[in-house]
Amino acid sequence: MKFPFDIIFTRKKVKYLRIKIRSKCLLEVVLPIFFPKKRALFFIDRKREWILESLQKFEKSQKSVFVVQGKEFTLELSDELQPGAVKFHLGKVLIGADTEKHGEMYFRSFLKRSAEEFLPPELDDISKNIGIPYSRLKIRSQTSKWGSCSRKGNISLNAALMKLPAHLRQYVMIHELCHIKEMNHSRKFWAIVGGFCPEWKRQRKELKSYST
C-alpha cells in the first residue's frame, strides 16, 4: 500500500488512533499500544482524500502571506525576476529572492517605496477636502502605530498603511489631521472626526483586524 506522503508510527497509551500533520508531506500516526499496524494502514487509506486536503491546507498555512490594499497574497520566490523585483499575479506576490527571509525583506522595501509614492498625494487630497492643512509628512516603518500627529502639525504615517483598503487609509489620515484641531481623544475630537467620517466607529473596529 503506497501513499504520496511519509508516515511515522508511534505507540502511546491512548484509546484511539490519531493522525497528526507534521509537515506538508509527513504524517505522525499515534497508535494505541496493541493496535495492529496493518489495520492502521487500511484506516489511512480510507482517509486518503481527507489527509491530502489537510496536507494542502497545512502547506498553505506555512507560507508567508502578505496583505496589500486589503487583499491577501501568498509569497512565491522567483528566480526569473531580478533580485528585489516584486510582481503580483493570481493571488501571489512573486519576488526575486533566493530565500523566504530575503523575500520578506524585499517586500518590506517595496511597501515603503509604494507608501512614499502613494501616501503623500492621498494625504494632500484629504487635507484639502476637509480643510485642515498640515506642516510636514514623514513616512515611517513602525510596529505599533498607523500614524501620529505632533503639536506643530507634522503628520507621520506608517508605510504599512499600504496594507489597508482605501477607506481605512482615509480614516487613519482623517484621524491624524483632526488631531491638528484637537490633540486628544476627547468627545470633541471624535465629533470632529465624525463630521468628516460618519462611519468612524465601524472603521476603527475594522482597523483592528489588520496588523502594522
Short mmCIF file of C-alpha atoms in Angstrom, two decimals:
data_model
loop_
_atom_site.label_atom_id
_atom_site.label_comp_id
_atom_site.label_asym_id
_atom_site.label_seq_id
_atom_site.Cartn_x
_atom_site.Cartn_y
_atom_site.Cartn_z
CA MET A 1 0.00 0.00 0.00
CA LYS A 2 1.68 3.21 -1.22
CA PHE A 3 0.95 6.77 -0.17
CA PRO A 4 2.11 10.12 -1.62
CA PHE A 5 3.32 11.14 1.84
CA ASP A 6 5.58 9.77 4.55
CA ILE A 7 4.28 8.19 7.75
CA ILE A 8 5.87 7.74 11.14
CA PHE A 9 4.17 5.49 13.68
CA THR A 10 4.33 5.96 17.43
CA ARG A 11 2.61 3.98 20.18
CA LYS A 12 1.17 5.62 23.27
CA LYS A 13 -1.34 4.91 25.98
CA VAL A 14 -4.29 6.29 24.01
CA LYS A 15 -7.72 4.79 23.34
CA TYR A 16 -7.99 5.65 19.67
CA LEU A 17 -5.77 6.04 16.61
CA ARG A 18 -4.75 9.67 16.00
CA ILE A 19 -3.40 11.35 12.88
CA LYS A 20 -1.20 14.45 13.18
CA ILE A 21 0.08 16.58 10.30
CA ARG A 22 3.79 17.22 10.90
CA SER A 23 4.78 18.83 7.58
CA LYS A 24 3.47 19.20 4.04
CA CYS A 25 4.42 15.57 3.32
CA LEU A 26 4.67 13.88 6.72
CA LEU A 27 2.07 12.30 9.00
CA GLU A 28 2.52 11.07 12.51
CA VAL A 29 0.11 8.26 13.33
CA VAL A 30 -0.29 7.65 17.03
CA LEU A 31 -1.44 4.10 17.77
CA PRO A 32 -2.84 2.54 20.95
CA ILE A 33 -0.32 0.11 22.43
CA PHE A 34 -1.80 -3.06 20.88
CA PHE A 35 -3.35 -1.55 17.74
CA PRO A 36 -2.24 -3.55 14.63
CA LYS A 37 -0.14 -1.51 12.19
CA LYS A 38 -1.80 -3.20 9.21
CA ARG A 39 -5.21 -2.07 10.42
CA ALA A 40 -3.84 1.47 10.77
CA LEU A 41 -2.69 1.43 7.13
CA PHE A 42 -6.17 0.46 5.94
CA PHE A 43 -7.61 3.29 8.03
CA ILE A 44 -5.17 5.78 6.48
CA ASP A 45 -6.09 4.53 3.01
CA ARG A 46 -9.79 5.15 3.71
CA LYS A 47 -8.95 8.66 4.90
CA ARG A 48 -6.59 9.34 1.98
CA GLU A 49 -8.66 12.17 0.44
CA TRP A 50 -9.12 13.96 3.77
CA ILE A 51 -5.41 13.59 4.54
CA LEU A 52 -4.38 15.06 1.18
CA GLU A 53 -6.69 18.04 1.72
CA SER A 54 -5.27 18.52 5.23
CA LEU A 55 -1.70 18.42 3.89
CA GLN A 56 -2.54 21.08 1.30
CA LYS A 57 -4.10 23.31 3.97
CA PHE A 58 -1.03 22.82 6.16
CA GLU A 59 1.32 23.79 3.32
CA LYS A 60 -0.73 26.91 2.60
CA SER A 61 -0.75 27.90 6.28
CA GLN A 62 3.03 27.70 6.41
CA LYS A 63 3.55 30.12 3.53
CA SER A 64 4.15 33.79 4.14
CA VAL A 65 1.02 35.79 3.42
CA PHE A 66 1.27 39.50 2.63
CA VAL A 67 -1.60 41.97 2.63
CA VAL A 68 -1.74 44.83 0.13
CA GLN A 69 -4.70 47.21 -0.02
CA GLY A 70 -6.85 44.76 1.92
CA LYS A 71 -6.09 41.74 -0.28
CA GLU A 72 -4.00 38.71 0.72
CA PHE A 73 -1.14 37.44 -1.44
CA THR A 74 0.94 34.31 -0.88
CA LEU A 75 4.70 34.70 -1.19
CA GLU A 76 6.36 32.82 -4.03
CA LEU A 77 10.09 33.09 -4.70
CA SER A 78 11.08 33.52 -8.34
CA ASP A 79 14.47 33.00 -9.96
CA GLU A 80 13.14 34.58 -13.17
CA LEU A 81 12.84 38.05 -11.62
CA GLN A 82 15.68 40.39 -10.80
CA PRO A 83 16.70 40.32 -7.09
CA GLY A 84 14.28 42.51 -5.17
CA ALA A 85 11.75 42.75 -8.00
CA VAL A 86 8.09 42.35 -6.96
CA LYS A 87 5.22 41.21 -9.17
CA PHE A 88 1.59 40.36 -8.34
CA HIS A 89 -0.13 37.52 -10.19
CA LEU A 90 -3.22 35.41 -9.44
CA GLY A 91 -3.23 35.82 -5.67
CA LYS A 92 0.54 35.50 -5.37
CA VAL A 93 3.31 38.01 -4.84
CA LEU A 94 6.31 36.89 -6.87
CA ILE A 95 9.60 38.18 -5.50
CA GLY A 96 13.08 37.82 -6.97
CA ALA A 97 14.80 36.22 -3.97
CA ASP A 98 16.63 33.04 -3.06
CA THR A 99 15.23 32.63 0.47
CA GLU A 100 11.94 33.43 2.16
CA LYS A 101 13.77 35.74 4.59
CA HIS A 102 15.15 37.78 1.69
CA GLY A 103 11.71 37.76 0.07
CA GLU A 104 10.13 39.25 3.19
CA MET A 105 12.89 41.86 3.38
CA TYR A 106 12.38 42.87 -0.26
CA PHE A 107 8.63 43.07 0.30
CA ARG A 108 9.06 45.48 3.22
CA SER A 109 11.24 47.67 0.98
CA PHE A 110 8.59 47.51 -1.75
CA LEU A 111 5.92 48.54 0.76
CA LYS A 112 7.99 51.53 1.90
CA ARG A 113 8.61 52.67 -1.71
CA SER A 114 4.92 52.32 -2.51
CA ALA A 115 3.97 54.30 0.59
CA GLU A 116 6.37 57.12 -0.31
CA GLU A 117 4.79 57.32 -3.77
CA PHE A 118 1.09 56.97 -2.94
CA LEU A 119 0.51 58.32 0.57
CA PRO A 120 1.68 61.97 0.15
CA PRO A 121 -0.75 62.85 -2.69
CA GLU A 122 -3.53 60.92 -0.92
CA LEU A 123 -2.98 62.91 2.30
CA ASP A 124 -2.80 66.17 0.32
CA ASP A 125 -6.18 65.47 -1.30
CA ILE A 126 -7.84 64.63 2.03
CA SER A 127 -6.27 67.66 3.72
CA LYS A 128 -7.67 69.98 1.03
CA ASN A 129 -11.09 68.28 1.02
CA ILE A 130 -11.63 68.62 4.78
CA GLY A 131 -9.90 71.98 5.06
CA ILE A 132 -7.25 71.03 7.62
CA PRO A 133 -3.72 71.86 6.42
CA TYR A 134 -0.66 70.17 7.91
CA SER A 135 3.01 71.19 8.09
CA ARG A 136 5.08 68.20 7.05
CA LEU A 137 4.71 64.49 6.33
CA LYS A 138 7.05 61.65 7.22
CA ILE A 139 6.66 58.05 6.07
CA ARG A 140 7.99 55.57 8.61
CA SER A 141 8.10 51.82 9.16
CA GLN A 142 6.62 51.43 12.63
CA THR A 143 5.49 48.40 14.59
CA SER A 144 2.73 49.84 16.76
CA LYS A 145 1.10 52.96 15.28
CA TRP A 146 -0.65 53.58 11.98
CA GLY A 147 0.11 57.26 12.27
CA SER A 148 0.70 60.20 14.59
CA CYS A 149 0.45 63.98 14.68
CA SER A 150 2.69 66.46 16.51
CA ARG A 151 1.65 69.77 18.07
CA LYS A 152 3.46 71.51 15.22
CA GLY A 153 1.10 69.91 12.71
CA ASN A 154 3.60 67.36 11.45
CA ILE A 155 2.00 64.10 10.31
CA SER A 156 3.74 60.72 10.47
CA LEU A 157 2.23 57.82 8.53
CA ASN A 158 3.21 54.17 8.74
CA ALA A 159 4.31 52.57 5.45
CA ALA A 160 2.13 49.63 6.50
CA LEU A 161 -0.89 51.76 5.58
CA MET A 162 -0.37 50.28 2.11
CA LYS A 163 -1.78 47.06 3.56
CA LEU A 164 -5.15 48.69 4.16
CA PRO A 165 -8.08 49.13 1.79
CA ALA A 166 -8.60 52.74 0.69
CA HIS A 167 -11.44 53.57 3.11
CA LEU A 168 -9.32 52.58 6.13
CA ARG A 169 -6.27 54.51 4.89
CA GLN A 170 -8.50 57.55 4.54
CA TYR A 171 -9.90 57.05 8.04
CA VAL A 172 -6.37 56.98 9.52
CA MET A 173 -5.40 60.14 7.62
CA ILE A 174 -8.56 61.98 8.68
CA HIS A 175 -7.94 60.84 12.26
CA GLU A 176 -4.42 62.28 12.28
CA LEU A 177 -5.41 65.51 10.56
CA CYS A 178 -8.17 66.04 13.14
CA HIS A 179 -5.53 65.93 15.87
CA ILE A 180 -4.28 69.25 14.48
CA LYS A 181 -7.59 70.65 15.72
CA GLU A 182 -7.76 68.63 18.95
CA MET A 183 -4.66 66.92 20.40
CA ASN A 184 -6.51 64.25 22.40
CA HIS A 185 -9.24 61.63 22.10
CA SER A 186 -11.96 63.62 23.84
CA ARG A 187 -15.62 63.76 22.77
CA LYS A 188 -14.79 66.97 20.96
CA PHE A 189 -12.10 65.19 18.93
CA TRP A 190 -14.41 62.33 17.92
CA ALA A 191 -17.10 64.86 16.99
CA ILE A 192 -14.62 66.50 14.59
CA VAL A 193 -13.70 63.07 13.13
CA GLY A 194 -17.39 62.18 12.81
CA GLY A 195 -18.03 65.34 10.82
CA PHE A 196 -15.69 64.11 8.10
CA CYS A 197 -16.00 60.36 8.61
CA PRO A 198 -19.52 59.32 9.81
CA GLU A 199 -18.54 55.62 9.78
CA TRP A 200 -15.51 56.12 12.08
CA LYS A 201 -16.71 53.70 14.77
CA ARG A 202 -17.11 50.84 12.30
CA GLN A 203 -13.86 51.68 10.55
CA ARG A 204 -11.96 51.97 13.83
CA LYS A 205 -13.18 48.47 14.72
CA GLU A 206 -12.35 47.11 11.28
CA LEU A 207 -8.82 48.56 11.52
CA LYS A 208 -8.12 46.27 14.48
CA SER A 209 -8.25 43.24 12.16
CA TYR A 210 -5.08 44.47 10.43
CA SER A 211 -1.56 44.43 11.82
CA THR A 212 1.12 47.12 11.42
#
